[in-house]
mmCIF file of C-alpha atoms in Angstrom:
data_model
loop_
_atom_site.group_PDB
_atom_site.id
_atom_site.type_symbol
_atom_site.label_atom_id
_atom_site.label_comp_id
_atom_site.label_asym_id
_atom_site.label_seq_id
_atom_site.Cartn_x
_atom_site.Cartn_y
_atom_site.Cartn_z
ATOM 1 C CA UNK A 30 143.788 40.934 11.051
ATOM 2 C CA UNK A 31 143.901 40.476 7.127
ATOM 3 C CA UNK A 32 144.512 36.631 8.068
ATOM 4 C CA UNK A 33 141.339 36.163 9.722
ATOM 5 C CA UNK A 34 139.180 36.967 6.788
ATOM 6 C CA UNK A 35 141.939 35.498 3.971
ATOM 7 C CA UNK A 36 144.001 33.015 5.741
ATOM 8 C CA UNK A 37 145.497 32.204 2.127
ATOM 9 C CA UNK A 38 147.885 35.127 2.861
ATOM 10 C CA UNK A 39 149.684 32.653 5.364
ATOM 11 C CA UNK A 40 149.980 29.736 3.111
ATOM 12 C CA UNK A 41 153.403 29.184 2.248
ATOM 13 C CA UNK A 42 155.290 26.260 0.278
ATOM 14 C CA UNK A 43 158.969 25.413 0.317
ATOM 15 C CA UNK A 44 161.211 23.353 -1.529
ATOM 16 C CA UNK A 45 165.194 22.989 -0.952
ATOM 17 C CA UNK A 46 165.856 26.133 -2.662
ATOM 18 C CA UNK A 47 162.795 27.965 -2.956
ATOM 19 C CA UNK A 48 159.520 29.724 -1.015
ATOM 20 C CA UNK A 49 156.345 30.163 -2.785
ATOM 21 C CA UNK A 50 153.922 32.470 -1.130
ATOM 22 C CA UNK A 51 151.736 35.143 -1.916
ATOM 23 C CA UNK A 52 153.474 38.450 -1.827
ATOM 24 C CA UNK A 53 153.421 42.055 -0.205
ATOM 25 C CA UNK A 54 152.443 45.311 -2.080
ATOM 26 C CA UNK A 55 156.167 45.994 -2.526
ATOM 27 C CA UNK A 56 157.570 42.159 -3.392
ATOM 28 C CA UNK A 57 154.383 42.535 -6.172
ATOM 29 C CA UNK A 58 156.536 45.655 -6.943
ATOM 30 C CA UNK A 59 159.742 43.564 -6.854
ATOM 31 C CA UNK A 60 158.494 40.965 -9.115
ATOM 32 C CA UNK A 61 156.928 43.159 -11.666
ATOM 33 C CA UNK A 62 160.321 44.531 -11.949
ATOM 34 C CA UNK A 63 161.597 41.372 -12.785
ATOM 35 C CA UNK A 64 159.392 40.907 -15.446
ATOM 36 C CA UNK A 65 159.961 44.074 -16.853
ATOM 37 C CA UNK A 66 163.685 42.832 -17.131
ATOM 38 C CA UNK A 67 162.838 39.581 -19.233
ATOM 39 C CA UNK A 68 161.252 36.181 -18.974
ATOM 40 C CA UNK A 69 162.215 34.711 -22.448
ATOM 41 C CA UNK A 70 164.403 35.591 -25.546
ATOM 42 C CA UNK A 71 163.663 37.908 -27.731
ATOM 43 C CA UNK A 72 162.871 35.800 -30.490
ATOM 44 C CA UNK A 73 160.485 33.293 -28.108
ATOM 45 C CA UNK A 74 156.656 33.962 -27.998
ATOM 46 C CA UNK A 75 155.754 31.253 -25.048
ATOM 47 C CA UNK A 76 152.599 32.525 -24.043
ATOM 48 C CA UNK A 77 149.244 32.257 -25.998
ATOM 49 C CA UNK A 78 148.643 35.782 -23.908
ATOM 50 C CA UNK A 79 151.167 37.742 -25.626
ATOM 51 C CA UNK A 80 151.573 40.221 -22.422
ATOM 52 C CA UNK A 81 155.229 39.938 -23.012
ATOM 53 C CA UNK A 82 155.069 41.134 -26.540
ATOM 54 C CA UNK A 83 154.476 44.506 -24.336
ATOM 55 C CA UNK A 84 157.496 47.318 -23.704
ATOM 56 C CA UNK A 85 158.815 46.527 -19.973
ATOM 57 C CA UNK A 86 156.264 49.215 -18.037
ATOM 58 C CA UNK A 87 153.340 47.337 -19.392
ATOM 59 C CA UNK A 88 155.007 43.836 -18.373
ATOM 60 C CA UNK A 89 155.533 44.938 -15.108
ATOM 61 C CA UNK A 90 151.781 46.570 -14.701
ATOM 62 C CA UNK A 91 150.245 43.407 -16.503
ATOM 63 C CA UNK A 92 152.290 41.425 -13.160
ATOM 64 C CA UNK A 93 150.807 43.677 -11.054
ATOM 65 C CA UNK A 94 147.308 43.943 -12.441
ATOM 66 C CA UNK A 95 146.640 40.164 -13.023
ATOM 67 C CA UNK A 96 147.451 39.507 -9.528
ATOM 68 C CA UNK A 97 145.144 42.112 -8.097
ATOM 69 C CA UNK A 98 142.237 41.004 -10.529
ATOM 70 C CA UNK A 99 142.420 37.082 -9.793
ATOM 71 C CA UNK A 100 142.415 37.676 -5.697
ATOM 72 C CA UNK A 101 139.437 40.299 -6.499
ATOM 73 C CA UNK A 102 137.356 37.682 -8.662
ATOM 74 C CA UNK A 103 137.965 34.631 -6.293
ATOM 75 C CA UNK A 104 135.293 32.285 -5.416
ATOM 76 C CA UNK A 105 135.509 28.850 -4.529
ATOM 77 C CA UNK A 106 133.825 27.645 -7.521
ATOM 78 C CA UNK A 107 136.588 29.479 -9.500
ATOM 79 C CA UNK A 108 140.074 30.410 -8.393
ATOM 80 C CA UNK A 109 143.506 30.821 -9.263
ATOM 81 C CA UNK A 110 146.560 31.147 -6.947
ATOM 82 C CA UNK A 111 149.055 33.392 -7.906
ATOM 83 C CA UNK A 112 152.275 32.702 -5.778
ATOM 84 C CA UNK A 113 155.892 34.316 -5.942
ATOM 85 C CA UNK A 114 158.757 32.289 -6.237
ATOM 86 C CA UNK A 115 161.475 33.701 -3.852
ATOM 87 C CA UNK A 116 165.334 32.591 -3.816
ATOM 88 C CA UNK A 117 167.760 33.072 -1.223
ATOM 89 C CA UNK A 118 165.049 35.951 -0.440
ATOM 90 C CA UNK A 119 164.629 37.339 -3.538
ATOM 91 C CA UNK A 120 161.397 37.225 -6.013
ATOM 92 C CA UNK A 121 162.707 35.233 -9.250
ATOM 93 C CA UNK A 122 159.658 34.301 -11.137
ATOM 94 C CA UNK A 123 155.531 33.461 -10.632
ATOM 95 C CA UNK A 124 153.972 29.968 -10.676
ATOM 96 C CA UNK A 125 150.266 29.956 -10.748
ATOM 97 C CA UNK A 126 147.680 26.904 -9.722
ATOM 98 C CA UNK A 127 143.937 27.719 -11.295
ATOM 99 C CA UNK A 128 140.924 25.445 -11.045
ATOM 100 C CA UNK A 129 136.681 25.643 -12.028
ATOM 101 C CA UNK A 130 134.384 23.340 -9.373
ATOM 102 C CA UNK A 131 137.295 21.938 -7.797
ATOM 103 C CA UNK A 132 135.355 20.594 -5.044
ATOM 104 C CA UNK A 133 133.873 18.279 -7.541
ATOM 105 C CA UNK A 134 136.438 18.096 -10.456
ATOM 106 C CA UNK A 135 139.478 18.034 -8.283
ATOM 107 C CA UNK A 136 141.575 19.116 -11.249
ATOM 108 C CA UNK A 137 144.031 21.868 -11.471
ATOM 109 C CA UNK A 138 145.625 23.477 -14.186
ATOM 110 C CA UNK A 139 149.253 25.693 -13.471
ATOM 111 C CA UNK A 140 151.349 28.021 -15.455
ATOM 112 C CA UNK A 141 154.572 29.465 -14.628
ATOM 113 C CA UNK A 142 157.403 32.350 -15.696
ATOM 114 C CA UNK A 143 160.604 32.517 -14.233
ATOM 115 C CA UNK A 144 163.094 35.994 -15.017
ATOM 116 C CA UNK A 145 165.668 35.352 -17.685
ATOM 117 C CA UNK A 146 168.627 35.618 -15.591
ATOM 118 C CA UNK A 147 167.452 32.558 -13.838
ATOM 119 C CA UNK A 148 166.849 30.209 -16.597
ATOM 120 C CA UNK A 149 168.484 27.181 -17.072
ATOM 121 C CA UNK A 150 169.180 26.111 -13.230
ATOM 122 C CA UNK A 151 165.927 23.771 -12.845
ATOM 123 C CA UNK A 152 164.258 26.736 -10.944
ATOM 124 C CA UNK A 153 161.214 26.550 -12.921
ATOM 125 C CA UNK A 154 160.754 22.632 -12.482
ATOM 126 C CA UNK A 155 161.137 23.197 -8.815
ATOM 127 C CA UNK A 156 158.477 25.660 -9.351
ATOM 128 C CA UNK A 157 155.914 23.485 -10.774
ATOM 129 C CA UNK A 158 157.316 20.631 -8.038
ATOM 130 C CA UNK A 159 156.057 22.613 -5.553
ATOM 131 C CA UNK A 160 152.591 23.920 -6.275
ATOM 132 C CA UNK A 161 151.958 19.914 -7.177
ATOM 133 C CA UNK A 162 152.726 18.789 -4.092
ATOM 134 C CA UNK A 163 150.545 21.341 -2.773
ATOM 135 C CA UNK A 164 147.450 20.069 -5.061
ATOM 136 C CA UNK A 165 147.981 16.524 -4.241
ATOM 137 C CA UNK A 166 148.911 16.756 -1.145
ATOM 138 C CA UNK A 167 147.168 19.316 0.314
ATOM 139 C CA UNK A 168 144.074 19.909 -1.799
ATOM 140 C CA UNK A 169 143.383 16.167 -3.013
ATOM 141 C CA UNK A 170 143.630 16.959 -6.598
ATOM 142 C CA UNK A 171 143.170 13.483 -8.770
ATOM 143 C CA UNK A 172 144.829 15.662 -11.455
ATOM 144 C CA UNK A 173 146.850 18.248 -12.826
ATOM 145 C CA UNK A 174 147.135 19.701 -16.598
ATOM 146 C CA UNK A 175 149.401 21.923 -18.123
ATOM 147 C CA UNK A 176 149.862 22.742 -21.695
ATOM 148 C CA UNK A 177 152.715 24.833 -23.677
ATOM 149 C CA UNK A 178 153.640 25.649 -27.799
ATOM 150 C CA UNK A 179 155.035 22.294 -29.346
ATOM 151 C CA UNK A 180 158.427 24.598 -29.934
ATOM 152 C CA UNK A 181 158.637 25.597 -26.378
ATOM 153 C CA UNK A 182 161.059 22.672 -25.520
ATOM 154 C CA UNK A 183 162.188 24.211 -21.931
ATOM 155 C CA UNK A 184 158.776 23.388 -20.865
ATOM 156 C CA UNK A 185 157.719 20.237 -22.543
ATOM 157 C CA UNK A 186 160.730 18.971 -20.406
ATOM 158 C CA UNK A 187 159.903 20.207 -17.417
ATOM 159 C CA UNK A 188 156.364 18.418 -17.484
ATOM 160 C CA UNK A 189 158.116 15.350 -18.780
ATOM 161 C CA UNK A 190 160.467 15.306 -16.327
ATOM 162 C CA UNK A 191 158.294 15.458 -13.513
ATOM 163 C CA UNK A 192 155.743 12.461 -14.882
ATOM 164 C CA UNK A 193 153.065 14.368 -17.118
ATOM 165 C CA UNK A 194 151.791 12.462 -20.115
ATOM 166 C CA UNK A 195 150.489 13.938 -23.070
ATOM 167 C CA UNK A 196 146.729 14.249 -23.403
ATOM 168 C CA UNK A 197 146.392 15.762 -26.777
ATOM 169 C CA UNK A 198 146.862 18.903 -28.953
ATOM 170 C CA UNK A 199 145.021 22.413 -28.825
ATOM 171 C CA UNK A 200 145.091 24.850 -31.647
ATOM 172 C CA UNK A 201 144.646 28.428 -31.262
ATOM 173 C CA UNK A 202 145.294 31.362 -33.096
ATOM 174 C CA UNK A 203 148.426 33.750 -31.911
ATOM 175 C CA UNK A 204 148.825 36.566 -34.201
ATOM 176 C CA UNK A 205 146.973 35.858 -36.701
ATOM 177 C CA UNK A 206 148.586 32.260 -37.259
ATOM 178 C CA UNK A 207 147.541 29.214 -35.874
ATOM 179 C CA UNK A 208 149.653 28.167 -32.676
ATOM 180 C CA UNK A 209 149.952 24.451 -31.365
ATOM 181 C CA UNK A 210 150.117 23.318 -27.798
ATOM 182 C CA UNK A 211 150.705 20.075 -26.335
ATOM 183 C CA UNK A 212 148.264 19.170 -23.795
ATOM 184 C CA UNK A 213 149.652 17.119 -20.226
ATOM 185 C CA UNK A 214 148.148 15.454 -17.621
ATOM 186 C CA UNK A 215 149.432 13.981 -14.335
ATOM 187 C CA UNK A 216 147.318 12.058 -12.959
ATOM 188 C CA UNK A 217 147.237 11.135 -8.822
ATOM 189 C CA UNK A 218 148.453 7.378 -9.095
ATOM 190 C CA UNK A 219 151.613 8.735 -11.372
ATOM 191 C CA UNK A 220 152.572 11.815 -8.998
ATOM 192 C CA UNK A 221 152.433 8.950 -5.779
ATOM 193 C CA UNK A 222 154.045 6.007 -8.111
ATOM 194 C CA UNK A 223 158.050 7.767 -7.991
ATOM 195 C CA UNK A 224 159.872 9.745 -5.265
ATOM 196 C CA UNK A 225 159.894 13.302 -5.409
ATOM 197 C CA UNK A 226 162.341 15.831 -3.831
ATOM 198 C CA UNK A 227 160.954 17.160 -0.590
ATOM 199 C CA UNK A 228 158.455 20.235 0.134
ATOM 200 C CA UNK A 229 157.079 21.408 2.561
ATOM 201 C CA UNK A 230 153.611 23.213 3.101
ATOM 202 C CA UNK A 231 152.589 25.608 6.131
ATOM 203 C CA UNK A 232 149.645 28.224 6.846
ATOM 204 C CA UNK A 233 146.858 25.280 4.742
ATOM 205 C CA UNK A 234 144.773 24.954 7.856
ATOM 206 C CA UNK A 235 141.935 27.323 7.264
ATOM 207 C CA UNK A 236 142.257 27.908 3.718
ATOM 208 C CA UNK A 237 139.999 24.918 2.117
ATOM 209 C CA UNK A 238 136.800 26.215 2.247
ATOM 210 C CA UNK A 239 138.546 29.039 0.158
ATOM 211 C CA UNK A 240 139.498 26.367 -2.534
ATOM 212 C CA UNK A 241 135.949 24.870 -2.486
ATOM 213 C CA UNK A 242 136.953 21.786 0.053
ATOM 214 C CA UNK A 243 136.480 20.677 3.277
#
């Protein structure tokens, strides 16, 4: 069975409202087609990978084809977990969790998109709850970073909200202009030192050596 040789296929987080999991051929499908719908207004640019700047078939093939390519390339020494964010059944959005030598770094970076028509209900922080609980938790991560545009308020607040602090600025180049980002870390002692909402992980056993642990 496909479980035997990649038992993350049965890993599966849930929060009160949510399920994060990796998805079938035809949920990918499902999600792409969200994306293809909208993930942000169109006078936002949130991503420094402008794949949304795309018309809505290339959104949804970008979904598809990122997916595909990160299982392909995964190592232990270099990973990143793309996992579907289903409501009352449905696929709503993608949170990812990506780390380098996390068997000795034990650091994690994440990034997220949620479809526009389900903005604004706290989906997105419930999102990001959940794939932290699953690196400190389950993996033993000491520490988790995120980082988004300085005008990209809906998610500066969602990594204040759940205890990041800031660790700095990055400056890129989007377009031709230069872009800032505001760097965030959340460390292990601040995740532990205030009560979170519950989650709940299943399918982990089997799956470390996969993330380089264990």
């Amino acid at each position: 069975m496909l479980i035997n040789h990649w038992p993350i296929r049965g890993l599966s987080v849930r929060t009160d409202r949510l399920e994060l999991r990796l998805p079938t051929e035809e949920e990918l499908a499902e999600i792409a087609d969200v994306a293809a719908r909208g993930v942000h207004g169109p006078d936002e640019r949130p991503f420094l990978t402008p794949w949304t700047d795309q018309p809505p078939a290339g959104r949804a093939l970008d979904v598809m084809q990122t997916h595909w390519s990160r299982l392909g390339r995964w190592t232990p020494k270099d990973w990143a977990l793309d996992l579907v964010a289903f409501h009352e059944g449905r696929p709503i959005g993608m949170q990812d969790l990506r780390a380098v030598d996390f068997g000795v770094r034990r650091e994690i970076v994440s990034g997220s998109w949620l479809g526009l028509e389900h903005h604004g209900r706290g989906l997105g922080t419930e999102m990001r709850l959940a794939v932290l609980h699953l690196a400190f938790a389950e993996l033993g991560a000491v520490s988790a970073t995120s980082a988004s545009f300085t005008d990209n308020h809906s998610a500066l607040t969602v990594s204040r909200k759940l205890g990041y602090r800031p660790d700095g600025i990055t400056r890129d180049v989007l377009h031709g202009e230069v872009v800032e980002s505001q760097r965030f870390r959340l460390s292990r002692e601040d995740w532990y030192g205030r009560e979170r909402p519950p989650v709940t992980v299943s399918g982990f056993a089997g799956c470390e050596a996969l993330f380089g642990i264990g």
